[in-house]
Short mmCIF file of C-alpha atoms in Angstrom, two decimals:
data_model
loop_
_atom_site.label_atom_id
_atom_site.label_comp_id
_atom_site.label_asym_id
_atom_site.label_seq_id
_atom_site.Cartn_x
_atom_site.Cartn_y
_atom_site.Cartn_z
CA TYR A 1 38.71 -36.66 48.42
CA ARG A 2 38.77 -36.62 52.22
CA THR A 3 37.74 -40.16 53.13
CA LEU A 4 38.05 -42.49 50.14
CA PRO A 5 41.70 -42.13 48.94
CA LEU A 6 43.24 -42.67 52.38
CA TYR A 7 40.85 -45.52 53.20
CA TYR A 8 41.76 -47.34 50.00
CA LEU A 9 45.49 -46.74 50.56
CA VAL A 10 45.39 -48.24 54.07
CA LEU A 11 43.20 -51.12 52.86
CA LEU A 12 45.65 -51.97 50.05
CA LEU A 13 48.61 -51.75 52.45
CA LYS A 14 46.87 -54.12 54.85
CA ILE A 15 46.29 -56.60 52.02
CA LEU A 16 49.95 -56.37 50.93
CA ILE A 17 51.33 -56.69 54.48
CA PHE A 18 48.90 -59.14 56.10
CA GLY A 19 47.59 -60.93 53.02
CA ASN A 20 44.05 -61.35 51.68
CA PRO A 21 42.03 -63.72 53.90
CA TYR A 22 38.86 -63.55 51.79
CA GLY A 23 39.95 -64.04 48.18
CA TYR A 24 37.61 -62.39 45.67
CA LYS A 25 35.19 -61.54 48.49
CA ILE A 26 37.58 -58.79 49.58
CA ILE A 27 35.75 -56.66 47.00
CA VAL A 28 33.07 -55.93 49.61
CA TYR A 29 35.67 -53.89 51.55
CA PHE A 30 36.05 -51.65 48.51
CA LEU A 31 32.27 -51.20 48.28
CA PHE A 32 31.71 -50.66 52.02
CA LEU A 33 29.55 -53.77 52.28
CA GLN A 34 31.79 -55.79 54.59
CA ALA A 35 29.49 -55.47 57.60
CA ASN A 36 26.70 -57.06 55.56
CA PHE A 37 28.56 -60.06 54.19
CA ILE A 38 31.93 -61.09 55.66
CA GLY A 39 32.38 -58.99 58.79
CA ILE A 40 34.92 -56.33 59.75
CA ASP A 41 37.60 -58.45 61.42
CA PHE A 42 40.21 -57.74 58.74
CA PHE A 43 39.85 -53.95 59.06
CA SER A 44 37.91 -53.44 62.28
CA VAL A 45 37.78 -49.63 62.28
CA SER A 46 36.05 -49.67 58.88
CA TRP A 47 32.69 -50.33 60.57
CA SER A 48 32.07 -46.61 61.04
CA LEU A 49 33.16 -45.78 57.49
CA VAL A 50 30.58 -48.26 56.21
CA VAL A 51 27.90 -46.23 57.94
CA GLU A 52 29.43 -42.91 56.91
CA GLU A 53 29.87 -43.59 53.20
CA TRP A 54 26.38 -45.03 52.75
CA PHE A 55 25.01 -42.07 54.69
CA TYR A 56 26.68 -39.73 52.17
CA ILE A 57 24.75 -41.56 49.45
CA PHE A 58 21.45 -41.87 51.31
CA LEU A 59 20.91 -38.32 52.55
CA PRO A 60 21.30 -36.42 49.23
CA LEU A 61 19.10 -38.97 47.45
CA ALA A 62 16.43 -38.76 50.15
CA ALA A 63 16.58 -34.95 50.20
CA PHE A 64 16.34 -34.77 46.41
CA MET A 65 13.41 -37.17 46.40
CA PHE A 66 11.37 -35.10 48.86
CA PHE A 67 12.77 -31.62 48.24
CA SER A 68 13.67 -31.46 44.56
CA LYS A 69 12.64 -27.78 44.44
CA GLY A 70 14.85 -26.79 47.36
CA ILE A 71 15.05 -27.24 51.12
CA GLN A 72 12.06 -25.95 53.06
CA PRO A 73 13.41 -25.64 56.63
CA ARG A 74 10.28 -26.52 58.62
CA LYS A 75 9.33 -29.47 56.43
CA PHE A 76 12.94 -30.63 56.36
CA ILE A 77 13.07 -30.67 60.17
CA VAL A 78 9.93 -32.82 60.24
CA PHE A 79 11.53 -35.02 57.58
CA LEU A 80 14.73 -35.38 59.65
CA LEU A 81 12.85 -36.19 62.84
CA ALA A 82 10.77 -38.80 61.01
CA ILE A 83 13.73 -40.64 59.54
CA ILE A 84 15.64 -40.39 62.83
CA ALA A 85 12.71 -42.16 64.51
CA PHE A 86 12.47 -44.66 61.64
CA PHE A 87 16.12 -45.73 61.79
CA PHE A 88 16.13 -45.86 65.58
CA LEU A 89 13.11 -48.16 65.65
CA ALA A 90 14.39 -50.22 62.73
CA ARG A 91 17.69 -50.83 64.53
CA PHE A 92 15.87 -51.66 67.76
CA PHE A 93 13.62 -54.33 66.23
CA TRP A 94 16.46 -55.69 64.08
CA ASN A 95 18.63 -56.25 67.15
CA TYR A 96 15.78 -57.20 69.47
CA TYR A 97 15.02 -60.21 67.27
CA HIS A 98 18.74 -61.05 67.11
CA LYS A 99 19.07 -60.54 63.38
CA GLY A 100 22.70 -59.45 63.69
CA VAL A 101 24.27 -56.10 63.00
CA ILE A 102 22.32 -53.36 61.30
CA ILE A 103 24.89 -50.94 59.93
CA TYR A 104 22.62 -48.02 59.23
CA GLN A 105 23.04 -45.89 62.33
CA PHE A 106 21.83 -42.96 60.31
CA ASP A 107 19.77 -41.59 63.21
CA CYS A 108 23.00 -40.71 65.06
CA LEU A 109 24.47 -38.91 62.03
CA LEU A 110 21.18 -37.14 61.31
CA LEU A 111 21.37 -35.42 64.70
CA GLY A 112 24.38 -33.54 63.32
CA VAL A 113 22.40 -32.57 60.23
CA LEU A 114 19.59 -31.35 62.48
CA ILE A 115 21.99 -29.16 64.51
CA ALA A 116 23.48 -27.74 61.29
CA LEU A 117 19.99 -26.96 59.95
CA MET A 118 19.15 -25.10 63.17
CA LYS A 119 22.36 -23.10 62.94
CA ILE A 120 21.62 -22.02 59.34
CA TYR A 121 17.86 -21.41 59.44
CA TYR A 122 17.01 -20.96 63.13
CA ARG A 123 19.98 -19.02 64.45
CA THR A 124 18.16 -17.63 67.51
CA LEU A 125 17.18 -21.09 68.67
CA TYR A 126 20.68 -22.38 68.00
CA LEU A 127 22.22 -19.59 70.09
CA ARG A 128 19.97 -20.54 73.00
CA LEU A 129 21.64 -23.95 73.01
CA ASN A 130 24.86 -22.15 73.96
CA SER A 131 24.36 -23.00 77.60
CA ILE A 132 26.91 -24.01 80.21
CA LEU A 133 24.23 -26.22 81.77
CA LEU A 134 23.64 -28.08 78.50
CA PHE A 135 27.37 -28.38 77.96
CA LEU A 136 27.99 -29.84 81.42
CA SER A 137 24.99 -32.16 81.07
CA GLY A 138 26.24 -33.40 77.69
CA LEU A 139 29.79 -33.81 78.98
CA ALA A 140 28.57 -35.71 82.05
CA GLY A 141 26.46 -37.90 79.79
CA ILE A 142 29.44 -38.72 77.55
CA ILE A 143 31.61 -39.59 80.56
CA PHE A 144 28.87 -41.74 82.11
CA LEU A 145 27.99 -43.56 78.89
CA THR A 146 31.62 -44.10 77.87
CA PHE A 147 33.28 -45.09 81.13
CA LEU A 148 30.38 -46.81 82.88
CA LEU A 149 27.78 -48.11 80.46
CA GLY A 150 30.39 -48.45 77.72
CA ASP A 151 32.30 -51.04 79.72
CA MET A 152 32.10 -54.38 77.90
CA HIS A 153 31.98 -56.23 81.22
CA ILE A 154 28.76 -54.45 82.16
CA ILE A 155 26.96 -54.41 78.82
CA THR A 156 28.07 -56.79 76.10
CA VAL A 157 28.37 -55.53 72.55
CA TYR A 158 25.54 -57.87 71.55
CA ASP A 159 23.08 -56.39 74.00
CA THR A 160 20.13 -54.64 72.36
CA PHE A 161 20.45 -51.66 74.68
CA PHE A 162 24.10 -51.17 73.75
CA ARG A 163 23.60 -51.46 70.01
CA VAL A 164 20.52 -49.25 69.89
CA THR A 165 20.16 -46.91 72.85
CA TRP A 166 23.83 -46.34 73.73
CA TYR A 167 24.82 -45.03 70.29
CA PHE A 168 21.83 -42.72 70.10
CA MET A 169 22.20 -41.37 73.65
CA ILE A 170 25.89 -40.58 73.26
CA SER A 171 25.15 -38.88 69.92
CA ILE A 172 22.59 -36.64 71.64
CA CYS A 173 25.15 -35.76 74.32
CA ILE A 174 27.70 -34.83 71.67
CA ALA A 175 25.11 -32.78 69.75
CA ILE A 176 24.11 -30.62 72.72
CA ILE A 177 27.71 -29.67 73.60
CA ILE A 178 28.54 -28.45 70.06
CA PRO A 179 26.88 -24.98 70.28
CA PHE A 180 28.73 -24.14 73.50
CA ILE A 181 32.10 -25.38 72.24
CA GLU A 182 31.71 -23.48 68.97
CA GLN A 183 30.85 -20.18 70.65
CA SER A 184 32.90 -20.32 73.85
CA ALA A 185 35.40 -17.43 74.05
CA PHE A 186 37.43 -19.39 76.60
CA LEU A 187 37.81 -22.43 74.34
CA ASN A 188 38.26 -20.54 71.07
CA ILE A 189 40.29 -17.51 72.18
CA SER A 190 41.84 -17.91 75.62
CA LEU A 191 43.08 -21.49 75.19
CA LYS A 192 44.53 -20.67 71.77
CA LYS A 193 46.97 -18.32 73.49
CA ILE A 194 48.55 -21.33 75.21
CA LYS A 195 50.72 -22.27 72.23
CA PRO A 196 51.75 -25.85 73.18
CA LEU A 197 48.13 -26.74 73.91
CA TYR A 198 46.92 -25.07 70.72
CA PHE A 199 49.64 -26.80 68.69
CA PHE A 200 48.80 -30.23 70.14
CA PHE A 201 45.05 -30.01 69.64
CA SER A 202 45.35 -28.42 66.19
CA TRP A 203 47.63 -31.11 64.83
CA THR A 204 45.73 -33.90 66.54
CA SER A 205 42.61 -32.58 64.83
CA ILE A 206 44.38 -32.43 61.44
CA LEU A 207 45.76 -35.96 61.80
CA THR A 208 42.61 -37.50 63.30
CA TYR A 209 41.56 -39.46 60.21
CA SER A 210 45.02 -40.94 59.65
CA ILE A 211 45.28 -41.77 63.35
CA TYR A 212 41.89 -43.46 63.23
CA LEU A 213 42.74 -45.67 60.25
CA LEU A 214 46.23 -46.62 61.46
CA HIS A 215 45.94 -46.94 65.23
CA ALA A 216 44.69 -50.54 65.43
CA ASP A 217 47.66 -51.88 63.45
CA VAL A 218 50.22 -49.66 65.20
CA TYR A 219 48.98 -50.91 68.56
CA ARG A 220 49.73 -54.47 67.45
CA LEU A 221 53.42 -53.67 67.87
CA HIS A 222 54.81 -54.75 71.24
CA LEU A 223 58.45 -54.26 72.17
CA ASN A 224 60.28 -56.00 74.97
CA VAL A 225 60.01 -52.98 77.26
CA PRO A 226 57.76 -52.00 80.18
CA GLU A 227 54.15 -51.52 79.12
CA TYR A 228 54.06 -47.76 79.77
CA VAL A 229 57.17 -47.33 77.59
CA ASN A 230 55.61 -49.47 74.89
CA VAL A 231 52.43 -47.36 74.91
CA PHE A 232 54.47 -44.15 74.72
CA LEU A 233 56.44 -45.46 71.73
CA GLN A 234 53.23 -46.61 70.03
CA VAL A 235 51.72 -43.13 70.37
CA ILE A 236 54.89 -41.46 69.03
CA LEU A 237 55.00 -43.88 66.09
CA LEU A 238 51.30 -43.37 65.40
CA TYR A 239 51.62 -39.59 65.28
CA GLY A 240 54.78 -39.84 63.16
CA LEU A 241 53.22 -42.18 60.60
CA SER A 242 50.02 -40.13 60.51
CA PHE A 243 52.00 -36.95 59.85
CA ILE A 244 53.93 -38.57 56.97
CA VAL A 245 50.71 -39.92 55.47
CA TYR A 246 49.03 -36.52 55.82
CA ALA A 247 51.94 -34.58 54.31
CA PHE A 248 52.59 -36.83 51.32
CA TYR A 249 49.18 -38.33 50.58
CA GLU A 250 46.08 -37.17 52.45
CA HIS A 251 46.64 -33.40 52.14
CA PRO A 252 47.77 -33.52 48.47
CA MET A 253 44.83 -35.78 47.58
CA MET A 254 42.40 -33.26 49.08
CA SER A 255 44.01 -30.50 47.01
CA LEU A 256 42.91 -32.33 43.86
CA ARG A 257 39.44 -30.95 44.48
CA GLU A 258 40.79 -27.68 43.09
CA GLN A 259 42.55 -29.21 40.08
CA LEU A 260 42.74 -32.89 39.20
CA SER A 261 46.36 -33.22 38.07
CA PHE A 262 49.72 -34.58 39.20
CA GLY A 263 51.11 -31.05 39.06
CA GLN A 264 48.57 -29.92 41.65
CA TYR A 265 49.49 -32.90 43.85
CA TRP A 266 53.23 -32.10 43.68
CA ARG A 267 52.74 -28.35 44.22
CA THR A 268 50.75 -29.07 47.38
CA ILE A 269 53.56 -31.21 48.79
CA LYS A 270 56.14 -28.49 48.04
CA LYS A 271 53.99 -25.73 49.60
CA PHE A 272 53.42 -27.82 52.71
CA SER A 273 57.15 -28.59 53.02
CA PHE A 274 57.99 -24.91 52.60
CA ARG A 275 55.55 -23.88 55.37
CA LEU A 276 57.11 -26.42 57.72
#
């Protein structure tokens, strides 16, 4: 209810507006198999959703296969570490021998599962990760990897290091800053008192998925104005469209988890409008 309805809406709109360049093969976009067969050029941002949706299928099946009687924390950690290593090595050898793109970057997503498991079952250890040193190290790592090693002119997207090591390293950096961000009184209490800042970050967070799916097409628009004005107008348009999509589609669709009916959909729109 969170990812699929909005993805399919944007995909259908793209087909209606820009046409269908693949004919019947467009079906792979509906099955999240585009990276395997025809590429992601038509809907470039869908590459990460391919990984995400198949991950949502893989992890529960794998967990059920090995832990049908319930999660055993210590064994599950060993299980997670083993499959993290497996997918990392599989992606390395796949790319090293120039076999193309391997979509299953599950090792990066599994780091998040590992952090969540620690928070639930090993709270003391998780709290120890609430360290300003770890936070600054992770933040420095993200900045370094994104702005230096992430530069296409330095490391091409087809380089084995970029496809394998870069994704994993930046995922580790993100993972180690989460405990500090979650527990920081400054970030979660003090900054919230600055209303404009709180409002901006809250709504950006709410609209993130819509922004992600729409931004590439919005940024295609170029007006006959100075570039900085054009960028400003693109951002305003992107936020405006994302808000409309959220209010009239994304948010009501998520409410259907409570009751699958048109009445529930319409009531959610009215409640949201009333709050505004």
